[in-house]
Amino acid sequence: MVQDWQAKADAKRQAILDSIPEKWRLSSVPSAQDQKDVTGPYIQQFLDPKEIEITETDAVGIAKQTASGAWSAVAVAEAFCHRASLAHQLVNCLHETFFDAALADAKALDAYLAEHKRPKGPLHGVPVSLKDQFHVKNVDTSMGYVGWIDTFEGKPDDPRKGKYESEMVRELRNLGAILYCKTSVPHTLMSGETVNNIIGYTWNPKNRNLTCGGSSGGEGALIGLKGSPVGFGTDIGGSIRIPAAFNGLYGIRPSSGRLPYEGMANSMDGQNSILSVVGPLGSTAGAVRLAVRSILSQSPHLYDPMVVDMPWRDAEEQAVFDMAKAVSGKGPLAFGVMKGDGVVNPDPPVLRAIDLVAAAVQKAGHKVIEWKPPSHEKMLKWIFKTWTYDGGKDVHDAFGLSGETVAAQVAMSYGREAREQFKASDIAATNVEQRQSKKEYLDYWNSTAELTGTGRSVDGLIAPLAPYPAARPEGYKYYGFSAWVNGLDLTAAVVPVTLADKSIDKYPEGYEPVSEHDKVVFEDYDAEIYDGAHVSVQIVGRRFTEEKMLAIAEYVGGLLA
Amino acid sequence: MVQDWQAKADAKRQAILDSIPEKWRLSSVPSAQDQKDVTGPYIQQFLDPKEIEITETDAVGIAKQTASGAWSAVAVAEAFCHRASLAHQLVNCLHETFFDAALADAKALDAYLAEHKRPKGPLHGVPVSLKDQFHVKNVDTSMGYVGWIDTFEGKPDDPRKGKYESEMVRELRNLGAILYCKTSVPHTLMSGETVNNIIGYTWNPKNRNLTCGGSSGGEGALIGLKGSPVGFGTDIGGSIRIPAAFNGLYGIRPSSGRLPYEGMANSMDGQNSILSVVGPLGSTAGAVRLAVRSILSQSPHLYDPMVVDMPWRDAEEQAVFDMAKAVSGKGPLAFGVMKGDGVVNPDPPVLRAIDLVAAAVQKAGHKVIEWKPPSHEKMLKWIFKTWTYDGGKDVHDAFGLSGETVAAQVAMSYGREAREQFKASDIAATNVEQRQSKKEYLDYWNSTAELTGTGRSVDGLIAPLAPYPAARPEGYKYYGFSAWVNGLDLTAAVVPVTLADKSIDKYPEGYEPVSEHDKVVFEDYDAEIYDGAHVSVQIVGRRFTEEKMLAIAEYVGGLLA
């Protein structure tokens, strides 16, 4: 018997498909077996040359064309609406489309430019995709929960339903961005894979046997297919970085309080030991930089009380470029390199990516030291506690609205029903552990000044952000490589490095796993399956070093090109 | 029968007195009835003219003299050790003295200056007093708990006992400050009066029938008697501002994350909805500014993971002075004025102080608008919840170490034994309420741009920080005027305004209290008792506006002089 929630989920899934204009619908979608990789030539076949040119230009390039009027905002919006429609049909990456509103906005932007002879803002005519936690007027926010369909965060009669907009949406509109779709997430947001009862599973466009990552998985898949030049995700344990990495993109996990989260839907809202943060993913470092810099130009601290009054700091960025080029006695840069965390060693392609980056920066004259930090295992214990302070009450309440089933990937952390909650003194003790870990790590970071040979401590840490190139369905099981950055509230940027190569990416003969977690990662590895998948690293910096990490990401990316 | 804890407390009290050199001991201390006010001429009689000159110079002036070598650091240290010793005997304001260490440090500073021909740092030779939450080597930190005597935060065998120093202590030593004493606090720190079983009650030096305030009450009393030119307290609900106000001092409650709290003892450590912050109190605005600016010069964010990378911003300060003088088309400033919070109306002297400040800024050409904020009553509900998340477990555990009795002022909030704790989802809900309140308040603040006539929103809010000029023992009962600033994490500076005057400070005929709380405040008022007490206001600014609030405090203080 079909459950009520299934019917509701099916109807919503169909409604998403139906929202795609007839002219952009695919008559059939090949299986993953028949067409593993749907990026590049595969998706291009459905687009005309101008659409390909537009959608394969990065956000910085698009902004240049639309600001000058060389490209109309309407043409750009249409091209991305088209390509996003194709992307969704190929990998299930959208929760919402609002193309008519986008085209109307684009038209208004073209009129604005014609009238004022200047763009509306630094994102004039740039399409920006949004993870389905942003509230946009006239559009649902389901966050993957069947019980949230046609409600405001689960409340069917809330007056904000269909009317309310998140603070960053307001800022993006001010900046001239074109909003046109919202992207898929795992229900609860607490998974490195993107799966829910509405859209099913979002596949990795580069290899449709693998996950696109999560929880900002729809963003990763969509931008990976160039159905968006830049988009915003969120990250409480890796949710921006994992999909950025799995789709060959740049992305940044800013420190908490840099970019405005105000008015977004969330899970476990009010848990404040580790805050989810919002940040962009894009096809180039420049796109990510443009997004961050543009938002900061809006003085978000005046509209989001959690944002710190810290404008974009050009000097922080310039310092990196000066050090990179050893300008006026500055430089070189100093990097730490971390290959494992004492609990897990990453799969061979990830280790190779780390080696590639380390070799590239060394070759360019920079310093590299081995990272020997305080125990990550000890940190991870309190970090994972914060995810279940409420025993899963919040997420199970949301599931309970419809009675829908819990995805295995989520049940892994939250079970199938709520458990006992932490009490105040347990939470306080966890917060003290957190602060102590932060202090230990800070002291360790400072101590590297003795080792780098630059007279300064490490500028950026080259590290894995996941054990896998891109996990297999139900295969994302270890969050230790990403979550420690959230636990310490550091800034981290993802840099795409290479593709997995089955001919070289092999575990050494007789590899002995270092822990139970490592055994699982080791045994799950299959060079054949991962062949051709994107492989990336993260560059981790101190807290509030967004300018610096983006500059390093851009520079390092350039060295690898 | 004398309890074990009483004997221990008595011994500690005696040890504090015994630590005062014989030559500085008073043969007798008059009663409050015989000598209400022990400031000014009263305490001066025990000092020689040079000591008076030194101790009545503010921290900025002292730094100038010691940096040039006009005054030796030893002479300055001795003068303040002497005056602090007198202060303690008159009002019970010290928990620890370490004069020998201070004189040794002063000697080393004099040698440093002689050798290097420059001061060690901007606080070279400036005595700085510390609330008894700071850990200083070779010195106890009891925080007023009998069970903490001769332990490290209640742990008798902790290896840090006697060795560990708080981060800010390290920075103060770097800056050239002379550390010489730690000041009294109410046990638990959670009171607007300073009382504990060790030192008893710290009296207001201006009126020894009244409280010196709390919880940084020892700081207030000591600096009020000019036994210290500047000192550091902490503030989670008013604990810097209340003693600053009650002793006619300047003080600042910075936003959380501006100054380093790392390594300090605290109550309810790990409660992170509202964080206690550290900040200075001083006899002038300049002294407070010097302390904040000096600490920020030490890059505290590299040593305290909770501190934001935000150096002292001269431009923020200069903007105020430019607006104050209407320089180059800037200005005037715009002030909000809040006389009550909808729950309580302050006593007549406090209302008069607010009127005096509002009149002074208006007379100087600045704008003033009435402050009509979102409901403070609603905010205060979740604010006070955060104080008892753990049902008092932390503080009652600390009392339990010795079995000591709980002061009535503390039992008011925490009872005499621990109660039920909040659970995770209750805390999360409180945190959501907090964020929503912050957003509402921010929106209100922004909306004042429509009303000020300056084109900008209000620069600073003139408001009461307590209902009383200085409360009577067991009379500090309403925290609403100070705690909302902590709840919203705003920056607030205290400005001394006037003295209570029984001839004019009267409630209007037939005054009708607006609430139960107001009734208590109204009925407790006695113009006779408060006569001559200090009366102050706070100037509240947006989050992270320390430079701006200090500049305004200095400017406004100048207008009143």
mmCIF file with all atom_site columns, C-alpha atoms in Angstrom, chain B residues 30 39 54 120 149 199 311 381 384 407 439:
data_model
loop_
_atom_site.group_PDB
_atom_site.id
_atom_site.type_symbol
_atom_site.label_atom_id
_atom_site.label_alt_id
_atom_site.label_comp_id
_atom_site.label_asym_id
_atom_site.label_entity_id
_atom_site.label_seq_id
_atom_site.pdbx_PDB_ins_code
_atom_site.Cartn_x
_atom_site.Cartn_y
_atom_site.Cartn_z
_atom_site.occupancy
_atom_site.B_iso_or_equiv
_atom_site.pdbx_formal_charge
_atom_site.auth_seq_id
_atom_site.auth_comp_id
_atom_site.auth_asym_id
_atom_site.auth_atom_id
_atom_site.pdbx_PDB_model_num
ATOM 1  C CA . PRO B 1 30  ? 36.095 53.833 61.968 1.00 0.00 ? 30  PRO B CA 1
ATOM 2  C CA . THR B 1 39  ? 37.604 58.575 49.781 1.00 0.00 ? 39  THR B CA 1
ATOM 3  C CA . ILE B 1 54  ? 51.096 59.455 42.065 1.00 0.00 ? 54  ILE B CA 1
ATOM 4  C CA . LYS B 1 120 ? 58.872 47.898 27.914 1.00 0.00 ? 120 LYS B CA 1
ATOM 5  C CA . ILE B 1 149 ? 41.399 28.199 48.974 1.00 0.00 ? 149 ILE B CA 1
ATOM 6  C CA . ILE B 1 199 ? 36.358 38.785 53.201 1.00 0.00 ? 199 ILE B CA 1
ATOM 7  C CA . PRO B 1 311 ? 42.900 45.114 16.075 1.00 0.00 ? 311 PRO B CA 1
ATOM 8  C CA . LYS B 1 381 ? 12.953 36.007 30.295 1.00 0.00 ? 381 LYS B CA 1
ATOM 9  C CA . PHE B 1 384 ? 17.734 34.960 33.102 1.00 0.00 ? 384 PHE B CA 1
ATOM 10 C CA . ALA B 1 407 ? 24.985 34.409 50.727 1.00 0.00 ? 407 ALA B CA 1
ATOM 11 C CA . LYS B 1 439 ? 17.646 40.384 15.110 1.00 0.00 ? 439 LYS B CA 1
#
